[in-house]
Structures are given as C-alpha cells and as structure tokens.
mmCIF file of C-alpha atoms in Angstrom:
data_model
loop_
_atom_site.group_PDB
_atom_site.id
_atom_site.type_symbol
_atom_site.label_atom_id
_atom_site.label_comp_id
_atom_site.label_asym_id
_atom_site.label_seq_id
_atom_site.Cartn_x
_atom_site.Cartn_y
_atom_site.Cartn_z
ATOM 1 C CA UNK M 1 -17.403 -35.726 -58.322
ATOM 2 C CA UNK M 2 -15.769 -32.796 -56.655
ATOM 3 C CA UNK M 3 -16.892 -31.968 -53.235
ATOM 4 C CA UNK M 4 -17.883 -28.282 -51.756
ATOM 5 C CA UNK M 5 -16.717 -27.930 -48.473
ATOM 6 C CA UNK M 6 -18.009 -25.770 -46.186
ATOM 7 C CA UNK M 7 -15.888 -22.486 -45.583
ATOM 8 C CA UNK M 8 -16.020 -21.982 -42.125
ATOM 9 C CA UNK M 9 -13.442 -19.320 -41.960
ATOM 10 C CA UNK M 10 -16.254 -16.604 -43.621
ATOM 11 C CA UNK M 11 -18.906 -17.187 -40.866
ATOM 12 C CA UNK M 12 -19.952 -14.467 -38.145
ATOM 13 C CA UNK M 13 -17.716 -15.078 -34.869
ATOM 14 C CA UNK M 14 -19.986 -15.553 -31.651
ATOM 15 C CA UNK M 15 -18.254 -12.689 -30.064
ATOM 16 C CA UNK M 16 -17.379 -9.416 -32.366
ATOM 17 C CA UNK M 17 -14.381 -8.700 -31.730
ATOM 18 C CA UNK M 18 -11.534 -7.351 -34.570
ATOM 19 C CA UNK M 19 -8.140 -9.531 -33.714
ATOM 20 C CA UNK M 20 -4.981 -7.060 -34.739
ATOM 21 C CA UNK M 21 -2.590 -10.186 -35.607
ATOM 22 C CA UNK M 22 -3.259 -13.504 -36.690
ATOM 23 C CA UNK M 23 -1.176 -15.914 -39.014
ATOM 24 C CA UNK M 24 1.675 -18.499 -38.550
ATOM 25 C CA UNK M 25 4.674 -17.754 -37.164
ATOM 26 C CA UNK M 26 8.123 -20.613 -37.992
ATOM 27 C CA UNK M 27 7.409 -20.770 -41.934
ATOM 28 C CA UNK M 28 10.707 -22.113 -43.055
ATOM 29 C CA UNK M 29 12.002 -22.307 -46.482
ATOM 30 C CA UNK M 30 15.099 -22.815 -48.560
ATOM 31 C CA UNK M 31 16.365 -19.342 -50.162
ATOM 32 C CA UNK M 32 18.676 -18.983 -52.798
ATOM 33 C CA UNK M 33 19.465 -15.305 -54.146
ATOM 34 C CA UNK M 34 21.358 -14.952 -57.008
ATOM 35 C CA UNK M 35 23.859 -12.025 -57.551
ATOM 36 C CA UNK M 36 25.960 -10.536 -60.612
ATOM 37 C CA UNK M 37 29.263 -11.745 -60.848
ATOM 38 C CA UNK M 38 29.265 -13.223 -57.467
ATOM 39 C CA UNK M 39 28.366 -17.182 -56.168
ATOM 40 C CA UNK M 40 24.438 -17.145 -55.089
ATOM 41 C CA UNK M 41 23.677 -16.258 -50.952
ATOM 42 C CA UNK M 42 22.010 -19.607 -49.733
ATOM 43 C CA UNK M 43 19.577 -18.738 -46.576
ATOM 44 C CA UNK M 44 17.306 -20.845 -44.698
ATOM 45 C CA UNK M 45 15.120 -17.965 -43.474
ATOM 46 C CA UNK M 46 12.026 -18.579 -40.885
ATOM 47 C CA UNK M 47 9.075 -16.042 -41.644
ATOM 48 C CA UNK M 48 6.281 -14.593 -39.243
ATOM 49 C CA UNK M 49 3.298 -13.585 -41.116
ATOM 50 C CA UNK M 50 -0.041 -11.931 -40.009
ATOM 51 C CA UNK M 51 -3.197 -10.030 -41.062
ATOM 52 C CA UNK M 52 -5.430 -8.268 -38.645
ATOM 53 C CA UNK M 53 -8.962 -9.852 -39.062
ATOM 54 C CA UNK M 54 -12.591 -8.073 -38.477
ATOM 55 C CA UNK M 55 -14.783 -8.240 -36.267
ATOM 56 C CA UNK M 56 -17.513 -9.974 -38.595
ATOM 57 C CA UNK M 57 -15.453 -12.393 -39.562
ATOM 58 C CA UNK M 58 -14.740 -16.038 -37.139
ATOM 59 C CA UNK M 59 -10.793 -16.576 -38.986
ATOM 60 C CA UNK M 60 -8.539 -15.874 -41.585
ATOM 61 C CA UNK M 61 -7.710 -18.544 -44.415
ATOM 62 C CA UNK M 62 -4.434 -19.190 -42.747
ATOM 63 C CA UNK M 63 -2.867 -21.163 -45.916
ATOM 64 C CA UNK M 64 -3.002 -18.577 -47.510
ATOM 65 C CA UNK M 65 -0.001 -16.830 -45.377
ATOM 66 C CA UNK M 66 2.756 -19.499 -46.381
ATOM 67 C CA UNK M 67 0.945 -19.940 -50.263
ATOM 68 C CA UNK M 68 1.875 -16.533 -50.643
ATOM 69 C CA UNK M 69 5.611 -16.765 -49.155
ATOM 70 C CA UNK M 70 5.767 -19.656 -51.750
ATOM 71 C CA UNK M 71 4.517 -18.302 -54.396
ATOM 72 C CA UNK M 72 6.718 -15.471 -54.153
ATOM 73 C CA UNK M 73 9.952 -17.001 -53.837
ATOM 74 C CA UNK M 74 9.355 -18.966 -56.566
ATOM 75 C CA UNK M 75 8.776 -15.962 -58.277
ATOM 76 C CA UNK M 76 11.795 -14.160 -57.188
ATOM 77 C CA UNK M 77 14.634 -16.710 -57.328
ATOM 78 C CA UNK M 78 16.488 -15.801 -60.045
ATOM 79 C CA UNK M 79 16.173 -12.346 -59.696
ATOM 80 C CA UNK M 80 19.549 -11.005 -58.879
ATOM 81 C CA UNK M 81 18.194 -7.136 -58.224
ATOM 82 C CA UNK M 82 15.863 -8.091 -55.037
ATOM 83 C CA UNK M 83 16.962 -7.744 -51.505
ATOM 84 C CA UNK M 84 15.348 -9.781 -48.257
ATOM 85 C CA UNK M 85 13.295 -6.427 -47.215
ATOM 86 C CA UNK M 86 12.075 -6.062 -50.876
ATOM 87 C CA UNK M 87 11.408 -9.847 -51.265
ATOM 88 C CA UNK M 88 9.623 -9.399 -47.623
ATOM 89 C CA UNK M 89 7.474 -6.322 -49.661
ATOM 90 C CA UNK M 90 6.321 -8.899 -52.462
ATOM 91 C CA UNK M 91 4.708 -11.297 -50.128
ATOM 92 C CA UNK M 92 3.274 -8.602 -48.092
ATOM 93 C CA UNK M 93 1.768 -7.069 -51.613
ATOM 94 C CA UNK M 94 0.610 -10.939 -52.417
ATOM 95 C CA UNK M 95 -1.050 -11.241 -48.884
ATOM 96 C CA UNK M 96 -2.969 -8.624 -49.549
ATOM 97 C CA UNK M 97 -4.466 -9.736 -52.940
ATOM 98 C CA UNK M 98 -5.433 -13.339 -50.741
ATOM 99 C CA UNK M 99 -7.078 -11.403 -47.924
ATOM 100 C CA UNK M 100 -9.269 -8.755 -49.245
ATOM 101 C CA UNK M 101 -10.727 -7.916 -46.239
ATOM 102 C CA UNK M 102 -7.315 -7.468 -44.500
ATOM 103 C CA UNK M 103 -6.752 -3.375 -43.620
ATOM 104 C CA UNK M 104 -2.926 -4.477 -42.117
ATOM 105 C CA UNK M 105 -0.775 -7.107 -43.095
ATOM 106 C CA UNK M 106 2.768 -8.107 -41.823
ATOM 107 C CA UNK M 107 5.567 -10.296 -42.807
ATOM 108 C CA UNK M 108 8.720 -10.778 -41.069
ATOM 109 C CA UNK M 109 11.891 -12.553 -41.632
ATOM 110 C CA UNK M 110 15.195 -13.717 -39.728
ATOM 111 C CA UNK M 111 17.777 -16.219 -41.054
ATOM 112 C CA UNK M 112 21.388 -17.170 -40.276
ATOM 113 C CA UNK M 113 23.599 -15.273 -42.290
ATOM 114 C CA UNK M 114 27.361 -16.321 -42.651
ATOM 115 C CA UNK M 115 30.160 -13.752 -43.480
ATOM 116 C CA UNK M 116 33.842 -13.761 -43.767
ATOM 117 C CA UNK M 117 36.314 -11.573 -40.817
ATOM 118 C CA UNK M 118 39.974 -11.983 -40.262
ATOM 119 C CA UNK M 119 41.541 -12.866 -36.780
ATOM 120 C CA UNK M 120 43.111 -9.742 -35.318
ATOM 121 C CA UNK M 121 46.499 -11.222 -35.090
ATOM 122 C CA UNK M 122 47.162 -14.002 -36.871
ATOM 123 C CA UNK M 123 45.165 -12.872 -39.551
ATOM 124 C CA UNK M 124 43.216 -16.579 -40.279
ATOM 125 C CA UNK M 125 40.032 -16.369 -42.110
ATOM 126 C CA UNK M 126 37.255 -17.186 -40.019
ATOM 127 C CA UNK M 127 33.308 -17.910 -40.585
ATOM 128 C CA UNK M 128 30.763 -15.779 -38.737
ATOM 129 C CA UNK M 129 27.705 -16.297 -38.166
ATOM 130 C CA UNK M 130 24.763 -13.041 -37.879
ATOM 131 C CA UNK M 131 20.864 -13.149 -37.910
ATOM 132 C CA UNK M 132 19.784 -11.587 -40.549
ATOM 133 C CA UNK M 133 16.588 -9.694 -40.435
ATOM 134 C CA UNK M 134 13.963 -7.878 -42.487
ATOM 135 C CA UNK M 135 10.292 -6.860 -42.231
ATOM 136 C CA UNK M 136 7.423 -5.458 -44.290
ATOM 137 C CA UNK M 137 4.053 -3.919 -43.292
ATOM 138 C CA UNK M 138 0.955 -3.240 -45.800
ATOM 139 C CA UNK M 139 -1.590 -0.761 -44.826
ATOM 140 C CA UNK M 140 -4.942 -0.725 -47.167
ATOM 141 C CA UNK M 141 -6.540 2.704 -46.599
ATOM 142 C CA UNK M 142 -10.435 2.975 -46.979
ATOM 143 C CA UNK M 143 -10.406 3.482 -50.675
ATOM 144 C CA UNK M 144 -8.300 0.087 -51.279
ATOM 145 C CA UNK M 145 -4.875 1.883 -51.721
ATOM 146 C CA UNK M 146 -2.026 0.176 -50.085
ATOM 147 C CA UNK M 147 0.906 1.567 -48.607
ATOM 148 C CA UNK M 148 4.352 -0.732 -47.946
ATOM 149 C CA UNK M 149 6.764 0.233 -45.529
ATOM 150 C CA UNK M 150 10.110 -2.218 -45.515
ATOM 151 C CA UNK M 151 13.118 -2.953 -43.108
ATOM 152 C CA UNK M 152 16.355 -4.666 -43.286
ATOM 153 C CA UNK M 153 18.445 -4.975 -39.586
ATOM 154 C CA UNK M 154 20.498 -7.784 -38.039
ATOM 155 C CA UNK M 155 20.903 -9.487 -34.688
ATOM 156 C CA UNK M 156 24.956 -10.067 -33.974
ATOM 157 C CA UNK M 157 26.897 -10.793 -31.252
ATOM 158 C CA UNK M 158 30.239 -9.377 -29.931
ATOM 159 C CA UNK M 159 31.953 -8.202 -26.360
ATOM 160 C CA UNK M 160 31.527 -5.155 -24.024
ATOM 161 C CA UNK M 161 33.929 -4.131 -21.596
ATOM 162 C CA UNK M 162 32.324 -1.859 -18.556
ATOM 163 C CA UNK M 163 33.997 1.042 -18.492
ATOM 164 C CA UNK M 164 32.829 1.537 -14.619
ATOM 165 C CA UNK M 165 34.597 -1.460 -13.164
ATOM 166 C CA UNK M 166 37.456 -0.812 -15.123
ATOM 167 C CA UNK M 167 37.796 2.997 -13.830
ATOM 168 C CA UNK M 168 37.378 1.274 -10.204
ATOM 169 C CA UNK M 169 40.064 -0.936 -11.113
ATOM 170 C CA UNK M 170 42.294 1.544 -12.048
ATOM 171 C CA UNK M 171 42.062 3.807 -9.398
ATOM 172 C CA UNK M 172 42.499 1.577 -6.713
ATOM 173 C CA UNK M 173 45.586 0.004 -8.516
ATOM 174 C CA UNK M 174 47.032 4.201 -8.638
ATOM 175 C CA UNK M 175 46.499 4.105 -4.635
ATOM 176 C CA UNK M 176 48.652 0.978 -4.422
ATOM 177 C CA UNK M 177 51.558 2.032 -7.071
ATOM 178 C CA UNK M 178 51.754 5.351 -5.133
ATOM 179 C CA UNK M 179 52.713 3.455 -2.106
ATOM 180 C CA UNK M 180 56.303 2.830 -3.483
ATOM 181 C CA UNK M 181 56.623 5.098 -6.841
ATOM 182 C CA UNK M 182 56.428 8.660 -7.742
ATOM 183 C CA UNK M 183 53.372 10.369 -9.206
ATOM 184 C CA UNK M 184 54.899 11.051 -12.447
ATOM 185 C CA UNK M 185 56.023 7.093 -12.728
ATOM 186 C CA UNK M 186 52.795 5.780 -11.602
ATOM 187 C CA UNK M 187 50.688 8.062 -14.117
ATOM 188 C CA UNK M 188 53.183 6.571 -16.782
ATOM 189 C CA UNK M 189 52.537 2.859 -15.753
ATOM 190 C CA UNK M 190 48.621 3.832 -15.495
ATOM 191 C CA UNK M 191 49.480 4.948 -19.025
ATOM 192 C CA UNK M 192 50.554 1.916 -20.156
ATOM 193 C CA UNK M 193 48.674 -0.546 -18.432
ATOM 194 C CA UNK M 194 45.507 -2.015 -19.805
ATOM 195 C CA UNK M 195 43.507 -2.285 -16.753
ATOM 196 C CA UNK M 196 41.059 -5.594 -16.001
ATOM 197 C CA UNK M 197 37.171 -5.162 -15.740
ATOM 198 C CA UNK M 198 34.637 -7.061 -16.166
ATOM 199 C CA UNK M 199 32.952 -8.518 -19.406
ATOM 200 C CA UNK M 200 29.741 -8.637 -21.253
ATOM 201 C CA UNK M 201 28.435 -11.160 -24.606
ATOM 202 C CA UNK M 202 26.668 -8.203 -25.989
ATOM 203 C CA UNK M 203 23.826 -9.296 -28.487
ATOM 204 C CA UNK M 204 23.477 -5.833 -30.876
ATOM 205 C CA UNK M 205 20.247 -5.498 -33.383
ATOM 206 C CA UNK M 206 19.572 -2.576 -36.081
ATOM 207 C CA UNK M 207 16.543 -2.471 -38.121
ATOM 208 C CA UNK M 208 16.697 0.501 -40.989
ATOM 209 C CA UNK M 209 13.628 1.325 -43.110
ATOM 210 C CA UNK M 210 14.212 1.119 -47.027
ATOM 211 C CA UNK M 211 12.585 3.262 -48.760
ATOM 212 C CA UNK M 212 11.332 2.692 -52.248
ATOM 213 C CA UNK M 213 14.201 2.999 -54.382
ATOM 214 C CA UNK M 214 16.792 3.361 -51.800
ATOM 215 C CA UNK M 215 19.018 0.450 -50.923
ATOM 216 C CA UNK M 216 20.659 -0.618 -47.371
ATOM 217 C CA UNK M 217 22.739 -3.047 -47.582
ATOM 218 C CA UNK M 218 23.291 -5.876 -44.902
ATOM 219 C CA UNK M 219 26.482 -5.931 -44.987
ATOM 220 C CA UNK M 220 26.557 -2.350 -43.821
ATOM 221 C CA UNK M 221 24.532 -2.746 -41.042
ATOM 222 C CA UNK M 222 26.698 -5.952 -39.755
ATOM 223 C CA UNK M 223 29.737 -4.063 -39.416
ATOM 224 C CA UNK M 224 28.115 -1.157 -37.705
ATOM 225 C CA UNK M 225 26.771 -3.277 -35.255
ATOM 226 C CA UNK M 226 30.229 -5.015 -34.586
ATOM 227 C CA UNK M 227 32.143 -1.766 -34.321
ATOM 228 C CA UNK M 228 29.627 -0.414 -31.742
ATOM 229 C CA UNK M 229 30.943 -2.529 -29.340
ATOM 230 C CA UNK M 230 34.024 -2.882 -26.983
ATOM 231 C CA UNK M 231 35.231 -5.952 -29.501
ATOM 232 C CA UNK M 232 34.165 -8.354 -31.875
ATOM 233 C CA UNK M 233 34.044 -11.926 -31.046
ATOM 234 C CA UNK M 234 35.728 -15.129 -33.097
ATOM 235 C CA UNK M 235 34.393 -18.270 -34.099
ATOM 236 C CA UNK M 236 38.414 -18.893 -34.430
ATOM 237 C CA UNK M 237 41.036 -17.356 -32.073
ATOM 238 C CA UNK M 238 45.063 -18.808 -31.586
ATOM 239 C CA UNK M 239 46.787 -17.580 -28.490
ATOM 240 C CA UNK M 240 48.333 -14.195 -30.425
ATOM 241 C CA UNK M 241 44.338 -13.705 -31.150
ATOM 242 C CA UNK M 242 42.771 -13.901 -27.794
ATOM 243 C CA UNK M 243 45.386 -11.661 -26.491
ATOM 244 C CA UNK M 244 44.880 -9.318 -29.245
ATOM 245 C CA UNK M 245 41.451 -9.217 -28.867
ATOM 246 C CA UNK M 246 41.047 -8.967 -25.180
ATOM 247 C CA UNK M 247 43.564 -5.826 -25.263
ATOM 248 C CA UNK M 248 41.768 -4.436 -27.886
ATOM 249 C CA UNK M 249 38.345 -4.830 -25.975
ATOM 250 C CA UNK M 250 39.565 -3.274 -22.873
ATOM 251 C CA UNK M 251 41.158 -0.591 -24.504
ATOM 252 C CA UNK M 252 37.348 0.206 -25.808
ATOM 253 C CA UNK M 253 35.374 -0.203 -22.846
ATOM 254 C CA UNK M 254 31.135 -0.061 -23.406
ATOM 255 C CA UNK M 255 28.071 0.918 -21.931
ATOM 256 C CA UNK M 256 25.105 -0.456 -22.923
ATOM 257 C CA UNK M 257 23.782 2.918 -23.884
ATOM 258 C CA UNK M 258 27.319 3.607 -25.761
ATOM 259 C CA UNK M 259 26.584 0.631 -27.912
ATOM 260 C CA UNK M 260 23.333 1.479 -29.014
ATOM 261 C CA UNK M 261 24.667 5.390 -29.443
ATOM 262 C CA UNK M 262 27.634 4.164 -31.258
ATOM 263 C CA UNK M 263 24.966 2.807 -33.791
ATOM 264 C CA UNK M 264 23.236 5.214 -34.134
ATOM 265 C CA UNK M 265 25.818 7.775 -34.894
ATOM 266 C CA UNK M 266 27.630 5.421 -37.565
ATOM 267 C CA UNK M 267 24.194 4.947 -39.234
ATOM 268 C CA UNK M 268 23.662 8.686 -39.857
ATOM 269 C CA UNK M 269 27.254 9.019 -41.182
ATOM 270 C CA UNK M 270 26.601 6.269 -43.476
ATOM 271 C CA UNK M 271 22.997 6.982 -44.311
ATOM 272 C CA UNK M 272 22.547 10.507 -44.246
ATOM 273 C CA UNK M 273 20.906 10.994 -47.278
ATOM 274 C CA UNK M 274 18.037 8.715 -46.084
ATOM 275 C CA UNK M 275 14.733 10.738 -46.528
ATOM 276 C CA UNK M 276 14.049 12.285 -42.856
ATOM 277 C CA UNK M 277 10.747 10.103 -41.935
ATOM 278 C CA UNK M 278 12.943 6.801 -42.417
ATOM 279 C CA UNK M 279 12.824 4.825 -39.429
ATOM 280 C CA UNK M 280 15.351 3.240 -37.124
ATOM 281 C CA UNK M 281 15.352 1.118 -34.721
ATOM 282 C CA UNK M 282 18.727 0.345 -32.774
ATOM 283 C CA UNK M 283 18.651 -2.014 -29.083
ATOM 284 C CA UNK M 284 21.505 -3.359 -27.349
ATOM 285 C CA UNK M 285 21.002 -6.647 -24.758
ATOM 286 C CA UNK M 286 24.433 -7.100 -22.783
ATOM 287 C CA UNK M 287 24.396 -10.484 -20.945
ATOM 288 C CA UNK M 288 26.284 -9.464 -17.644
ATOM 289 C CA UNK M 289 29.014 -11.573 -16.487
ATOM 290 C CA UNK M 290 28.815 -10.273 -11.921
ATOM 291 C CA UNK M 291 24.631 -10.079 -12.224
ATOM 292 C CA UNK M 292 21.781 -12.359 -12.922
ATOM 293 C CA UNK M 293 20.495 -9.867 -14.937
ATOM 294 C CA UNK M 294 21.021 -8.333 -18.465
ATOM 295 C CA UNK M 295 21.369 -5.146 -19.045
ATOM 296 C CA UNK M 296 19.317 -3.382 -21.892
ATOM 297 C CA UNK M 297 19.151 -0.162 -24.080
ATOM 298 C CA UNK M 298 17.015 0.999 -27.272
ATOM 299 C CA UNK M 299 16.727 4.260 -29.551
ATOM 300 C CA UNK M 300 13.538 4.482 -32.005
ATOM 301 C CA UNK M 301 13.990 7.186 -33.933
ATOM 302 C CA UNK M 302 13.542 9.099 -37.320
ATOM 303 C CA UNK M 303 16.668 9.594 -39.604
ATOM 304 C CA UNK M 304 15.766 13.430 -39.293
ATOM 305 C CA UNK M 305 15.135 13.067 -35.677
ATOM 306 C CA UNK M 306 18.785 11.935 -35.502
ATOM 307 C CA UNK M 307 20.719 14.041 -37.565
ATOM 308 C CA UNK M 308 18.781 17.270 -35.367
ATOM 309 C CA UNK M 309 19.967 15.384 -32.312
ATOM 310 C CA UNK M 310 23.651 15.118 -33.871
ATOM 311 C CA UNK M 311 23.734 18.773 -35.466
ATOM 312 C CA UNK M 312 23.972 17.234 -38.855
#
C-alpha cells in the first residue's frame, strides 16, 4: 500500500515573508555536447539554481531544481545545435513548469573548459584551462507569460604588467644613463630597452547576453579576454618561451581599468550587430604582486550604451 506523505513544503510559514532566492547551489553533472564534424566537448559543469518563493508559502520543493537540470540534459545530449547559455534557458523554462508559483527563476553554470594555444616561441602545443560560464533568468509576468534572458562569459587567467612602475623605472634609469651618455644615445637605449616593473596574475571575466536567435560563441569571448591583458600565461613554457613572453608582457603594460576597457572595446568590434539592450558585463581582479591587496575594475553596460560611448 502506497503511503501519502505529508507535503510540508505547501504550508503557511510562521513569519510572511517572500525569500528572493532559494535552491541548491554545487549541482554537478557529466556533460557531453555533441558537434558537426567535430569530436564531442566533454564538461563537468557545477550549476546554481534558484526560485524566489512567496510569502504564503514555508519552502520550495527543492528536488525539483536538480530533476529539472536532469531532465534536461538528458533531453539535450545529442543535440549538436544547443549552446551552454541555451541549454541553461531549457532548465530555466523546465523550472518554471515545476514551480508554478515561482514569479523569478535562475540557473547558473561554470565548468572547466580546456582549449588548445601555441607557445610564443617555440611554438609547442599546450592545454589551457578557462571557466566557462553561462546563466539564464525566467521572469513570469502576472498573466503567466515568461520572459528568458541568457548569458554566456568566461573566467580566465593571464598577466598584467603596471604600466606606473614601469614609467618610474624608466625614468630613473634615463637620470642614471645621462650621467655618462648623450641625450640622443640615451633616448636610443631607452628605445630599445624593455624596462622591468612589476607583475600581476590577472583573473579576467566577460558575461554577454544572447539573444534569441543570436549566437556568441565561447571561444570568442576566451580570446578577448586573453588579449585584454599585458600577456597570456602557459601551462607549458621552455626557456625561448618565458623570455618571449615576459618581453612581450612588458612591452604591453596594463591597468586594471585598461583590461576591462580593452574588453569592452574588442566586444563591440566583434559584436556590433548585437541588438542595443544586450547586456554586458566585463570585471577584471589583478592579484598584486608589492600589496596585500587586489586590485579590481568592472563595466555593466548595454551594447548600445557602448557603441555611444565609443562613437560607433
């Protein structure tokens, strides 16, 4: 004989109060997205997922946050036309069939992504390792229509160089060449000379809105974050490579706020025929090297915000 257990979840709460997220974060599951004419993308992505819940209700039916991630990429595993942000829309569009009474609903993603990059000298393959990153939000307007908005970004790490240290550097080395050479052969050797400063890990994000039946791709956004700052970094360097690299990175010193504008500016190059209200969402966490602290900068922004900011 079957037995009807209580649901508890449905009851009044003792103290009225609507909650705006609630769910289970470090859902982890095995991903395998096929593509045409390529070998399958294996990911082992961790999902966040949340509804907001009312105030005359005491929970949500939390299992029914990672049945619906499930269910979904069961559904979606051999589709080779769906991307992380639109996979991240299904589950978000499931969610909301599972919690009627939810007006928001959010689902976000992050996984280790590995892609290929050649050593700047020697020219070895190397493996490289990014978080990838995408997000999807439901809203359910008062007459039951819902509304999607999705995201695709990545988290990836490379080097700054700080371009104020470096001009210090320089300047005092010009007072000590002048002491024994001529202006015109000390402006040569300060021509030549890559001067020292000091370094930063930098740890880059991007997050770019997709809208429905547009396409971002990741691999996109990974190489605009790399190229935003001073240099990227190797999982595999020889001597010619570190050498290479380090000249290379001091040769394109970095603020923190030149990373995240460097983003910013390669994005609307590459995206400018994004619909205006798409959203973007660029930060830039350098892990200093002479302080205890980081330094940090972020843009939020519209893609028609941007291109009036850049006279596009």
């Amino acid at each position: 004989m079957a037995v009807c257990l209580p649901d508890t979840q449905d009851g009044a709460p003792h103290i009225p109060i609507k909650l705006t997220r609630v769910g289970v974060t470090g859902v982890k599951k095995l991903l395998q997205l096929e593509r045409a004419n390529k070998r399958p993308i294996i990911l082992l992505p961790t999902f966040d997922a949340f509804v907001d819940l009312p105030n005359n209700q005491k929970g949500v039916h939390m299992s029914r946050n990672p049945e619906a991630i499930s269910e979904v990429l069961d559904d979606v595993s051999k589709d080779k036309s769906v991307g992380v942000e639109s996979l991240c829309a299904k589950i978000v569009e499931r969610m909301m069939e599972k919690h009627e009474y939810a007006e928001r609903v959010e689902i976000s993603m992050t996984s280790d992504y590995m892609f290929m990059r050649e050593s700047p000298a020697t020219k070895r393959e190397t493996q490289e390792m990014c978080n990838l990153k995408a997000k999807a939000v439901g809203l359910r307007d008062e007459e039951g229509n819902v509304e999607i908005r999705k995201s695709i970004g990545a988290e990836l790490v490379g080097m700054t160089v700080c371009p104020c240290a470096q001009e210090s550097v320089r300047e005092s080395d010009k007072i000590r060449l002048l002491e024994f050479l001529d202006e015109e052969t000390t402006q040569k050797v300060l021509d030549t000379v890559t001067f020292a400063s000091h370094n930063q890990r930098g740890i880059g994000t991007l997050l770019i809105e997709v809208p429905e039946g547009w396409e971002v791709k990741g691999e996109d956004i990974i190489e605009i974050i790399e190229k935003s700052m001073s240099a990227p970094v190797f999982e595999l360097l020889k001597r010619p490579d570190e050498n290479a690299n380090v000249l290379n990175a001091h040769r394109n010193p970095a603020f923190v706020e030149d990373c995240v504008r460097n983003m910013m500016e390669m994005i609307a190059e590459k995206y400018s025929d994004l619909p205006d209200e798409t959203l973007i969402t660029a930060r830039q966490e350098n892990e200093e090297s002479i302080h205890r602290h980081n330094a940090y900068a972020e843009k939020v922004t519209t893609m028609g915000e941007l291109k009036a900011e850049l006279n596009m």
